[in-house]
Amino acid sequence: MAAKTIRVLVVDDSAVIREMIVDSIADSDGMELAASVASGKEALSLLDQLCPDVVTLDIQMPEMDGLQVLDEILKRVPMPVIMVSSLTQRAADVTLQALGRGALDYVAKPGNISTGKGDWRDELIRKIRTSAPTSVRNVLQIRKDRQRRMAARRPETATASATASSSDGTFIDSCITIGISTGGPPALTSLLSSLKPPLPPILLVQHMPGAFTESFASRLNSISRLTVTEAKAGHVLRPNHVFVAPGGQHLHLLRQGDKVQVRIRGGALVSGHMPSADVLMQSAAGVFSARCLGVIMTGMGHDGVAGCAAIRAAGGFVLGQDEGSSDVYGMNKVAFTSGHVDRQWSLGELSRVIPRQCRKIRGKSGGWGKGGDLGGRR
């Protein structure tokens, strides 16, 4: 039986970007253009008639901006929407809002159309293909449930970021690494609003361009009792701090005496990404061995799978987000089915299990221990 053709509605007020997206769709097997329009109003007027499978939606448009159009699409017929964003601070802020309001994913417009077109096209087509079969109605329900839980605990968690921290000279003997992609911003908002000190340092890879990660870290910092910051070269790991890998660069770790420092490097894409969860997790496993906790969460692709394997090979422990609470059960599914995840948990349960696993390290010279009394889904 032939696979269903993916129908794409393109909404962008830039004729150049519209042409790039339309050409990319025309050159891709199994896709067809439903329509290409220059305004949100026109898109909404055609929505019921066209019945697209995926919408690519510009952030900044006249009359109705991308957020207004997104809200109206999801109210009428929930379907996968991929935001198309420019690489500016304002666009980054609006894109993060869109992801929180129900957009499934985003692509950043190429900074240089003549040189960056090929990689951009590949990313766009990959995200359209992955998004098309996703039940956005289920995703929206998952996110509503998260927001309800967050609202119920708001009096407890709506405090400023933790100020308690170690000095730069404190010996760090453990860390948490998190790899996450599609669906990451709302999932991390839920997770980091629940976690609280004391915790070892957390290193986080969320697939994002460089213009987005500083704004993203700032947003997470505003809702967390941990201190969240974009990782910079030379940062020293400290307890109760979350270091977000900067977009477009890989995050490595290096122990120097009693300190562990951040190293930021460019280079080639690893597992299709930079920053890469595989790079971070493999580096952390090399520094912390059995005292490294890996967490692999929602996202398309396979980044983080090799990293999870490296953590377990070093004697560490790996937690995975389960299918039911994931926007896209991709990276975490591959890691789990490949045998590199010790336990799977729902997003809500992870905020309880992560600190519990961290407490186990204090009394176990052999590392995190496998299984213990945590139960969980294999």
mmCIF file of C-alpha atoms in Angstrom:
data_model
loop_
_atom_site.group_PDB
_atom_site.id
_atom_site.type_symbol
_atom_site.label_atom_id
_atom_site.label_comp_id
_atom_site.label_asym_id
_atom_site.label_seq_id
_atom_site.Cartn_x
_atom_site.Cartn_y
_atom_site.Cartn_z
ATOM 1 C CA MET A 1 0.000 0.000 0.000
ATOM 2 C CA ALA A 2 1.467 3.359 -1.033
ATOM 3 C CA ALA A 3 2.236 5.844 1.718
ATOM 4 C CA LYS A 4 -0.133 8.784 2.018
ATOM 5 C CA THR A 5 1.040 11.938 0.278
ATOM 6 C CA ILE A 6 1.738 14.756 2.753
ATOM 7 C CA ARG A 7 -0.124 17.944 1.839
ATOM 8 C CA VAL A 8 1.582 21.120 3.019
ATOM 9 C CA LEU A 9 0.086 24.599 3.388
ATOM 10 C CA VAL A 10 2.800 27.288 3.209
ATOM 11 C CA VAL A 11 2.088 30.610 4.940
ATOM 12 C CA ASP A 12 4.728 33.339 4.690
ATOM 13 C CA ASP A 13 4.679 36.994 3.642
ATOM 14 C CA SER A 14 8.182 36.700 2.145
ATOM 15 C CA ALA A 15 8.025 35.685 -1.514
ATOM 16 C CA VAL A 16 11.627 34.428 -1.325
ATOM 17 C CA ILE A 17 10.955 32.112 1.632
ATOM 18 C CA ARG A 18 7.677 30.910 0.112
ATOM 19 C CA GLU A 19 9.502 29.997 -3.084
ATOM 20 C CA MET A 20 12.211 28.134 -1.149
ATOM 21 C CA ILE A 21 9.643 26.088 0.785
ATOM 22 C CA VAL A 22 7.526 25.395 -2.296
ATOM 23 C CA ASP A 23 10.593 24.248 -4.281
ATOM 24 C CA SER A 24 11.677 22.000 -1.392
ATOM 25 C CA ILE A 25 8.257 20.353 -1.293
ATOM 26 C CA ALA A 26 8.179 19.910 -5.084
ATOM 27 C CA ASP A 27 11.578 18.168 -4.979
ATOM 28 C CA SER A 28 10.573 15.769 -2.180
ATOM 29 C CA ASP A 29 8.910 12.409 -2.788
ATOM 30 C CA GLY A 30 5.608 11.837 -1.032
ATOM 31 C CA MET A 31 4.790 15.537 -0.621
ATOM 32 C CA GLU A 32 2.585 17.986 -2.448
ATOM 33 C CA LEU A 33 1.748 21.645 -2.072
ATOM 34 C CA ALA A 34 -1.768 22.310 -0.808
ATOM 35 C CA ALA A 35 -1.331 26.070 -1.302
ATOM 36 C CA SER A 36 1.163 28.883 -0.847
ATOM 37 C CA VAL A 37 -0.241 32.097 0.652
ATOM 38 C CA ALA A 38 1.166 35.392 1.885
ATOM 39 C CA SER A 39 -1.102 36.080 4.870
ATOM 40 C CA GLY A 40 -2.636 34.366 7.851
ATOM 41 C CA LYS A 41 -6.124 35.542 6.925
ATOM 42 C CA GLU A 42 -5.883 33.925 3.514
ATOM 43 C CA ALA A 43 -4.611 30.699 5.059
ATOM 44 C CA LEU A 44 -7.523 30.541 7.504
ATOM 45 C CA SER A 45 -10.049 31.193 4.735
ATOM 46 C CA LEU A 46 -8.718 28.156 2.828
ATOM 47 C CA LEU A 47 -8.075 25.822 5.759
ATOM 48 C CA ASP A 48 -11.294 23.782 5.651
ATOM 49 C CA GLN A 49 -11.209 23.543 1.866
ATOM 50 C CA LEU A 50 -7.562 22.452 1.601
ATOM 51 C CA CYS A 51 -7.355 19.995 4.538
ATOM 52 C CA PRO A 52 -3.529 20.121 4.777
ATOM 53 C CA ASP A 53 -1.558 17.585 6.782
ATOM 54 C CA VAL A 54 1.100 20.121 7.883
ATOM 55 C CA VAL A 55 1.261 23.921 7.950
ATOM 56 C CA THR A 56 4.505 25.912 7.749
ATOM 57 C CA LEU A 57 3.782 29.271 9.373
ATOM 58 C CA ASP A 58 5.768 32.506 9.378
ATOM 59 C CA ILE A 59 6.197 34.276 12.725
ATOM 60 C CA GLN A 60 5.993 37.900 11.567
ATOM 61 C CA MET A 61 3.201 38.801 9.132
ATOM 62 C CA PRO A 62 0.925 41.808 8.612
ATOM 63 C CA GLU A 63 -2.691 41.902 9.849
ATOM 64 C CA MET A 64 -2.456 38.640 11.793
ATOM 65 C CA ASP A 65 0.873 37.526 13.240
ATOM 66 C CA GLY A 66 1.984 33.913 13.504
ATOM 67 C CA LEU A 67 0.756 33.464 17.078
ATOM 68 C CA GLN A 68 -2.762 34.644 16.201
ATOM 69 C CA VAL A 69 -2.931 32.374 13.176
ATOM 70 C CA LEU A 70 -1.544 29.431 15.172
ATOM 71 C CA ASP A 71 -4.196 29.854 17.872
ATOM 72 C CA GLU A 72 -6.950 29.932 15.274
ATOM 73 C CA ILE A 73 -5.660 26.849 13.418
ATOM 74 C CA LEU A 74 -5.408 24.795 16.604
ATOM 75 C CA LYS A 75 -8.877 25.947 17.690
ATOM 76 C CA ARG A 76 -10.451 24.866 14.404
ATOM 77 C CA VAL A 77 -8.653 21.669 13.397
ATOM 78 C CA PRO A 78 -5.589 20.713 15.456
ATOM 79 C CA MET A 79 -2.846 19.825 12.980
ATOM 80 C CA PRO A 80 0.960 19.910 12.962
ATOM 81 C CA VAL A 81 2.243 23.477 12.606
ATOM 82 C CA ILE A 82 5.933 24.191 11.985
ATOM 83 C CA MET A 83 6.901 27.781 12.751
ATOM 84 C CA VAL A 84 9.311 29.468 10.335
ATOM 85 C CA SER A 85 11.343 32.000 12.280
ATOM 86 C CA SER A 86 14.015 34.585 11.527
ATOM 87 C CA LEU A 87 17.204 34.510 13.599
ATOM 88 C CA THR A 88 16.480 37.504 15.821
ATOM 89 C CA GLN A 89 15.965 37.841 19.575
ATOM 90 C CA ARG A 90 12.353 38.919 19.142
ATOM 91 C CA ALA A 91 11.650 36.050 16.762
ATOM 92 C CA ALA A 92 13.233 33.635 19.241
ATOM 93 C CA ASP A 93 10.934 34.870 22.020
ATOM 94 C CA VAL A 94 7.836 34.560 19.832
ATOM 95 C CA THR A 95 8.868 31.112 18.581
ATOM 96 C CA LEU A 96 9.200 29.867 22.156
ATOM 97 C CA GLN A 97 5.730 31.250 22.868
ATOM 98 C CA ALA A 98 4.404 29.410 19.807
ATOM 99 C CA LEU A 99 5.899 26.109 20.972
ATOM 100 C CA GLY A 100 4.246 26.614 24.347
ATOM 101 C CA ARG A 101 0.901 27.324 22.667
ATOM 102 C CA GLY A 102 0.849 24.188 20.530
ATOM 103 C CA ALA A 103 3.195 24.518 17.554
ATOM 104 C CA LEU A 104 4.878 21.168 17.084
ATOM 105 C CA ASP A 105 8.258 22.385 15.833
ATOM 106 C CA TYR A 106 10.087 25.214 14.069
ATOM 107 C CA VAL A 107 12.801 25.949 11.550
ATOM 108 C CA ALA A 108 14.949 29.072 11.539
ATOM 109 C CA LYS A 109 15.214 30.927 8.241
ATOM 110 C CA PRO A 110 18.718 30.601 6.776
ATOM 111 C CA GLY A 111 20.971 33.524 7.645
ATOM 112 C CA ASN A 112 22.569 33.308 4.206
ATOM 113 C CA ILE A 113 20.150 32.066 1.550
ATOM 114 C CA SER A 114 22.848 31.425 -1.061
ATOM 115 C CA THR A 115 25.041 29.218 1.181
ATOM 116 C CA GLY A 116 22.656 27.838 3.803
ATOM 117 C CA LYS A 117 19.819 26.691 1.573
ATOM 118 C CA GLY A 118 20.763 23.006 1.350
ATOM 119 C CA ASP A 119 20.992 22.260 5.077
ATOM 120 C CA TRP A 120 17.878 24.340 5.721
ATOM 121 C CA ARG A 121 15.914 22.424 3.098
ATOM 122 C CA ASP A 122 16.961 19.076 4.590
ATOM 123 C CA GLU A 123 15.895 20.169 8.074
ATOM 124 C CA LEU A 124 12.554 21.491 6.829
ATOM 125 C CA ILE A 125 11.664 18.341 4.888
ATOM 126 C CA ARG A 126 12.742 16.084 7.758
ATOM 127 C CA LYS A 127 10.521 17.979 10.178
ATOM 128 C CA ILE A 128 7.549 17.972 7.815
ATOM 129 C CA ARG A 129 7.843 14.200 7.363
ATOM 130 C CA THR A 130 8.141 13.568 11.082
ATOM 131 C CA SER A 131 5.355 15.955 12.036
ATOM 132 C CA ALA A 132 2.769 14.750 9.516
ATOM 133 C CA PRO A 133 1.619 11.580 11.340
ATOM 134 C CA THR A 134 1.597 13.228 14.783
ATOM 135 C CA SER A 135 -1.762 13.528 16.538
ATOM 136 C CA VAL A 136 -1.716 17.164 17.565
ATOM 137 C CA ARG A 137 -4.956 16.670 19.463
ATOM 138 C CA ASN A 138 -3.112 14.213 21.721
ATOM 139 C CA VAL A 139 -0.140 16.565 22.029
ATOM 140 C CA LEU A 140 -2.398 19.434 23.072
ATOM 141 C CA GLN A 141 -4.068 17.220 25.676
ATOM 142 C CA ILE A 142 -0.666 16.178 27.058
ATOM 143 C CA ARG A 143 0.335 19.828 27.327
ATOM 144 C CA LYS A 144 -2.959 20.805 28.979
ATOM 145 C CA ASP A 145 -2.429 18.091 31.581
ATOM 146 C CA ARG A 146 1.078 19.430 32.254
ATOM 147 C CA GLN A 147 -0.189 22.979 32.637
ATOM 148 C CA ARG A 148 -2.865 21.808 35.046
ATOM 149 C CA ARG A 149 -0.268 20.060 37.201
ATOM 150 C CA MET A 150 2.010 23.099 37.067
ATOM 151 C CA ALA A 151 -0.840 25.406 38.116
ATOM 152 C CA ALA A 152 -1.683 23.138 41.050
ATOM 153 C CA ARG A 153 1.847 23.396 42.434
ATOM 154 C CA ARG A 154 2.492 27.044 41.489
ATOM 155 C CA PRO A 155 2.459 28.419 45.064
ATOM 156 C CA GLU A 156 5.294 26.049 45.927
ATOM 157 C CA THR A 157 7.435 26.545 42.829
ATOM 158 C CA ALA A 158 6.908 30.154 41.789
ATOM 159 C CA THR A 159 9.982 31.326 43.643
ATOM 160 C CA ALA A 160 13.176 32.869 42.369
ATOM 161 C CA SER A 161 15.974 30.698 41.049
ATOM 162 C CA ALA A 162 18.112 29.027 43.698
ATOM 163 C CA THR A 163 20.830 31.229 45.081
ATOM 164 C CA ALA A 164 22.481 28.474 47.105
ATOM 165 C CA SER A 165 25.485 27.202 45.222
ATOM 166 C CA SER A 166 28.950 25.904 45.817
ATOM 167 C CA SER A 167 32.094 27.922 45.391
ATOM 168 C CA ASP A 168 34.091 27.462 42.210
ATOM 169 C CA GLY A 169 36.519 25.268 44.123
ATOM 170 C CA THR A 170 33.958 22.687 45.249
ATOM 171 C CA PHE A 171 34.706 19.186 44.012
ATOM 172 C CA ILE A 172 31.910 17.958 41.730
ATOM 173 C CA ASP A 173 31.615 14.176 41.708
ATOM 174 C CA SER A 174 28.388 13.695 39.749
ATOM 175 C CA CYS A 175 26.206 15.269 37.080
ATOM 176 C CA ILE A 176 22.922 14.927 35.195
ATOM 177 C CA THR A 177 22.803 15.142 31.389
ATOM 178 C CA ILE A 178 19.593 15.698 29.432
ATOM 179 C CA GLY A 179 19.077 15.223 25.690
ATOM 180 C CA ILE A 180 15.832 16.567 24.190
ATOM 181 C CA SER A 181 14.495 17.903 20.890
ATOM 182 C CA THR A 182 10.985 18.232 19.413
ATOM 183 C CA GLY A 183 8.508 19.067 22.167
ATOM 184 C CA GLY A 184 11.379 20.066 24.428
ATOM 185 C CA PRO A 185 10.512 23.643 25.492
ATOM 186 C CA PRO A 186 7.128 22.829 27.097
ATOM 187 C CA ALA A 187 8.449 19.546 28.539
ATOM 188 C CA LEU A 188 11.474 21.255 30.088
ATOM 189 C CA THR A 189 9.286 24.029 31.463
ATOM 190 C CA SER A 190 7.285 21.362 33.277
ATOM 191 C CA LEU A 191 10.348 19.432 34.469
ATOM 192 C CA LEU A 192 12.448 22.372 35.654
ATOM 193 C CA SER A 193 9.545 24.010 37.435
ATOM 194 C CA SER A 194 9.334 20.834 39.558
ATOM 195 C CA LEU A 195 12.996 20.148 40.328
ATOM 196 C CA LYS A 196 14.567 21.853 43.347
ATOM 197 C CA PRO A 197 17.869 21.854 45.248
ATOM 198 C CA PRO A 198 19.900 20.011 46.223
ATOM 199 C CA LEU A 199 20.892 18.517 42.871
ATOM 200 C CA PRO A 200 24.187 17.993 41.075
ATOM 201 C CA PRO A 201 24.871 20.189 38.035
ATOM 202 C CA ILE A 202 22.617 19.550 35.048
ATOM 203 C CA LEU A 203 23.912 19.759 31.454
ATOM 204 C CA LEU A 204 21.207 20.142 28.833
ATOM 205 C CA VAL A 205 21.138 19.813 25.047
ATOM 206 C CA GLN A 206 17.979 21.136 23.381
ATOM 207 C CA HIS A 207 18.258 21.286 19.600
ATOM 208 C CA MET A 208 18.068 25.027 18.856
ATOM 209 C CA PRO A 209 19.939 27.618 16.789
ATOM 210 C CA GLY A 210 22.381 29.950 18.501
ATOM 211 C CA ALA A 211 20.014 32.921 18.503
ATOM 212 C CA PHE A 212 17.498 30.981 20.595
ATOM 213 C CA THR A 213 19.347 29.287 23.448
ATOM 214 C CA GLU A 214 20.133 32.336 25.578
ATOM 215 C CA SER A 215 16.494 33.425 25.505
ATOM 216 C CA PHE A 216 15.403 29.853 26.205
ATOM 217 C CA ALA A 217 17.722 29.550 29.209
ATOM 218 C CA SER A 218 16.406 32.842 30.553
ATOM 219 C CA ARG A 219 12.818 31.622 30.274
ATOM 220 C CA LEU A 220 13.643 28.407 32.105
ATOM 221 C CA ASN A 221 15.500 30.347 34.787
ATOM 222 C CA SER A 222 12.387 32.437 35.452
ATOM 223 C CA ILE A 223 10.294 29.385 36.379
ATOM 224 C CA SER A 224 12.885 27.203 38.129
ATOM 225 C CA ARG A 225 14.331 27.088 41.633
ATOM 226 C CA LEU A 226 17.567 25.996 39.992
ATOM 227 C CA THR A 227 19.812 28.566 38.308
ATOM 228 C CA VAL A 228 19.551 28.122 34.529
ATOM 229 C CA THR A 229 22.039 29.733 32.159
ATOM 230 C CA GLU A 230 23.390 29.309 28.642
ATOM 231 C CA ALA A 231 26.718 27.478 28.944
ATOM 232 C CA LYS A 232 29.823 29.519 28.186
ATOM 233 C CA ALA A 233 33.406 28.375 27.700
ATOM 234 C CA GLY A 234 35.137 28.269 31.070
ATOM 235 C CA HIS A 235 31.981 27.950 33.163
ATOM 236 C CA VAL A 236 32.664 25.823 36.244
ATOM 237 C CA LEU A 237 30.026 23.228 37.075
ATOM 238 C CA ARG A 238 28.182 23.915 40.313
ATOM 239 C CA PRO A 239 25.362 22.149 42.158
ATOM 240 C CA ASN A 240 21.829 23.448 41.616
ATOM 241 C CA HIS A 241 22.812 24.948 38.245
ATOM 242 C CA VAL A 242 21.540 24.013 34.781
ATOM 243 C CA PHE A 243 23.825 24.704 31.810
ATOM 244 C CA VAL A 244 22.070 24.879 28.413
ATOM 245 C CA ALA A 245 24.325 24.026 25.460
ATOM 246 C CA PRO A 246 24.572 27.027 23.114
ATOM 247 C CA GLY A 247 22.986 26.553 19.707
ATOM 248 C CA GLY A 248 25.379 25.826 16.874
ATOM 249 C CA GLN A 249 28.168 24.534 19.134
ATOM 250 C CA HIS A 250 29.019 21.331 20.989
ATOM 251 C CA LEU A 251 29.319 21.217 24.770
ATOM 252 C CA HIS A 252 32.220 19.200 26.234
ATOM 253 C CA LEU A 253 33.425 18.793 29.824
ATOM 254 C CA LEU A 254 36.968 18.814 31.185
ATOM 255 C CA ARG A 255 38.093 18.073 34.748
ATOM 256 C CA GLN A 256 40.916 20.278 35.994
ATOM 257 C CA GLY A 257 41.919 19.421 39.537
ATOM 258 C CA ASP A 258 38.887 19.797 41.776
ATOM 259 C CA LYS A 259 36.824 21.595 39.115
ATOM 260 C CA VAL A 260 34.908 20.512 36.021
ATOM 261 C CA GLN A 261 34.804 23.151 33.318
ATOM 262 C CA VAL A 262 32.707 23.680 30.230
ATOM 263 C CA ARG A 263 34.392 23.580 26.836
ATOM 264 C CA ILE A 264 32.516 24.939 23.811
ATOM 265 C CA ARG A 265 33.574 23.865 20.317
ATOM 266 C CA GLY A 266 32.325 24.049 16.764
ATOM 267 C CA GLY A 267 32.859 21.295 14.243
ATOM 268 C CA ALA A 268 30.713 18.926 12.250
ATOM 269 C CA LEU A 269 27.161 17.882 13.014
ATOM 270 C CA VAL A 270 26.970 14.778 15.198
ATOM 271 C CA SER A 271 23.870 12.587 14.826
ATOM 272 C CA GLY A 272 22.530 15.375 12.630
ATOM 273 C CA HIS A 273 22.880 18.114 15.240
ATOM 274 C CA MET A 274 25.085 20.743 16.827
ATOM 275 C CA PRO A 275 24.809 20.862 19.789
ATOM 276 C CA SER A 276 24.543 17.109 20.036
ATOM 277 C CA ALA A 277 23.318 15.127 23.029
ATOM 278 C CA ASP A 278 25.696 12.339 22.018
ATOM 279 C CA VAL A 279 28.703 14.660 22.327
ATOM 280 C CA LEU A 280 27.610 15.948 25.739
ATOM 281 C CA MET A 281 26.721 12.542 27.178
ATOM 282 C CA GLN A 282 29.892 10.845 25.937
ATOM 283 C CA SER A 283 31.997 13.656 27.385
ATOM 284 C CA ALA A 284 30.157 13.514 30.718
ATOM 285 C CA ALA A 285 30.540 9.736 30.882
ATOM 286 C CA GLY A 286 34.279 10.172 30.394
ATOM 287 C CA VAL A 287 34.525 12.672 33.255
ATOM 288 C CA PHE A 288 32.047 11.229 35.770
ATOM 289 C CA SER A 289 31.951 7.497 34.860
ATOM 290 C CA ALA A 290 29.413 5.676 37.052
ATOM 291 C CA ARG A 291 28.336 8.945 38.662
ATOM 292 C CA CYS A 292 26.659 10.267 35.533
ATOM 293 C CA LEU A 293 22.869 10.181 35.229
ATOM 294 C CA GLY A 294 21.512 10.401 31.675
ATOM 295 C CA VAL A 295 17.987 11.490 30.777
ATOM 296 C CA ILE A 296 16.698 11.078 27.225
ATOM 297 C CA MET A 297 13.420 12.809 26.392
ATOM 298 C CA THR A 298 10.973 13.737 23.632
ATOM 299 C CA GLY A 299 12.369 14.427 20.159
ATOM 300 C CA MET A 300 12.700 13.174 16.614
ATOM 301 C CA GLY A 301 15.765 11.339 15.348
ATOM 302 C CA HIS A 302 18.406 9.361 17.207
ATOM 303 C CA ASP A 303 20.660 11.935 18.859
ATOM 304 C CA GLY A 304 21.501 10.840 22.402
ATOM 305 C CA VAL A 305 21.300 7.108 21.704
ATOM 306 C CA ALA A 306 25.092 6.658 21.519
ATOM 307 C CA GLY A 307 25.437 8.977 24.502
ATOM 308 C CA CYS A 308 23.071 6.879 26.593
ATOM 309 C CA ALA A 309 25.055 3.786 25.613
ATOM 310 C CA ALA A 310 28.284 5.487 26.729
ATOM 311 C CA ILE A 311 26.810 6.413 30.116
ATOM 312 C CA ARG A 312 25.631 2.864 30.769
ATOM 313 C CA ALA A 313 28.954 1.419 29.584
ATOM 314 C CA ALA A 314 30.691 3.653 32.160
ATOM 315 C CA GLY A 315 28.425 2.292 34.909
ATOM 316 C CA GLY A 316 25.973 5.187 34.972
ATOM 317 C CA PHE A 317 22.184 5.089 34.887
ATOM 318 C CA VAL A 318 19.811 6.286 32.150
ATOM 319 C CA LEU A 319 16.209 7.405 32.527
ATOM 320 C CA GLY A 320 13.878 7.812 29.540
ATOM 321 C CA GLN A 321 10.679 9.774 29.061
ATOM 322 C CA ASP A 322 7.887 7.374 28.143
ATOM 323 C CA GLU A 323 5.764 7.385 24.996
ATOM 324 C CA GLY A 324 2.550 8.566 26.631
ATOM 325 C CA SER A 325 4.016 11.858 27.851
ATOM 326 C CA SER A 326 6.200 12.592 24.795
ATOM 327 C CA ASP A 327 5.186 14.957 22.003
ATOM 328 C CA VAL A 328 7.372 12.865 19.687
ATOM 329 C CA TYR A 329 8.488 9.418 20.863
ATOM 330 C CA GLY A 330 11.629 9.284 18.749
ATOM 331 C CA MET A 331 15.061 9.768 20.339
ATOM 332 C CA ASN A 332 13.846 8.221 23.582
ATOM 333 C CA LYS A 333 12.191 5.333 21.739
ATOM 334 C CA VAL A 334 15.346 4.447 19.805
ATOM 335 C CA ALA A 335 17.457 4.611 22.976
ATOM 336 C CA PHE A 336 14.960 2.430 24.846
ATOM 337 C CA THR A 337 14.462 -0.207 22.134
ATOM 338 C CA SER A 338 18.246 -0.355 21.649
ATOM 339 C CA GLY A 339 18.675 -1.330 25.292
ATOM 340 C CA HIS A 340 20.370 1.880 26.441
ATOM 341 C CA VAL A 341 17.682 3.065 28.881
ATOM 342 C CA ASP A 342 17.373 1.497 32.348
ATOM 343 C CA ARG A 343 13.859 2.766 33.121
ATOM 344 C CA GLN A 344 11.147 4.783 31.382
ATOM 345 C CA TRP A 345 8.926 7.206 33.271
ATOM 346 C CA SER A 346 6.266 9.778 32.457
ATOM 347 C CA LEU A 347 7.331 13.418 32.410
ATOM 348 C CA GLY A 348 5.527 14.025 35.695
ATOM 349 C CA GLU A 349 7.279 11.087 37.336
ATOM 350 C CA LEU A 350 10.739 12.158 36.150
ATOM 351 C CA SER A 351 10.706 15.169 38.473
ATOM 352 C CA ARG A 352 10.387 12.733 41.394
ATOM 353 C CA VAL A 353 12.710 10.016 40.122
ATOM 354 C CA ILE A 354 15.657 12.240 39.133
ATOM 355 C CA PRO A 355 16.291 13.539 42.695
ATOM 356 C CA ARG A 356 15.741 10.045 44.062
ATOM 357 C CA GLN A 357 18.406 8.633 41.766
ATOM 358 C CA CYS A 358 20.745 11.471 42.691
ATOM 359 C CA ARG A 359 20.374 10.712 46.407
ATOM 360 C CA LYS A 360 21.421 7.116 45.787
ATOM 361 C CA ILE A 361 24.870 8.164 44.664
ATOM 362 C CA ARG A 362 25.807 9.452 48.104
ATOM 363 C CA GLY A 363 25.638 6.029 49.691
ATOM 364 C CA LYS A 364 26.912 3.894 46.834
ATOM 365 C CA SER A 365 30.600 3.897 46.006
ATOM 366 C CA GLY A 366 29.841 1.766 42.972
ATOM 367 C CA GLY A 367 27.809 4.436 41.229
ATOM 368 C CA TRP A 368 24.113 4.845 40.668
ATOM 369 C CA GLY A 369 23.147 1.193 40.927
ATOM 370 C CA LYS A 370 20.896 -0.609 38.499
ATOM 371 C CA GLY A 371 17.214 -0.746 39.260
ATOM 372 C CA GLY A 372 17.211 -0.484 43.031
ATOM 373 C CA ASP A 373 13.787 0.110 44.514
ATOM 374 C CA LEU A 374 12.558 2.457 41.787
ATOM 375 C CA GLY A 375 10.463 0.036 39.776
ATOM 376 C CA GLY A 376 9.392 1.813 36.582
ATOM 377 C CA ARG A 377 8.617 0.610 33.065
ATOM 378 C CA ARG A 378 11.187 -1.479 31.265
#
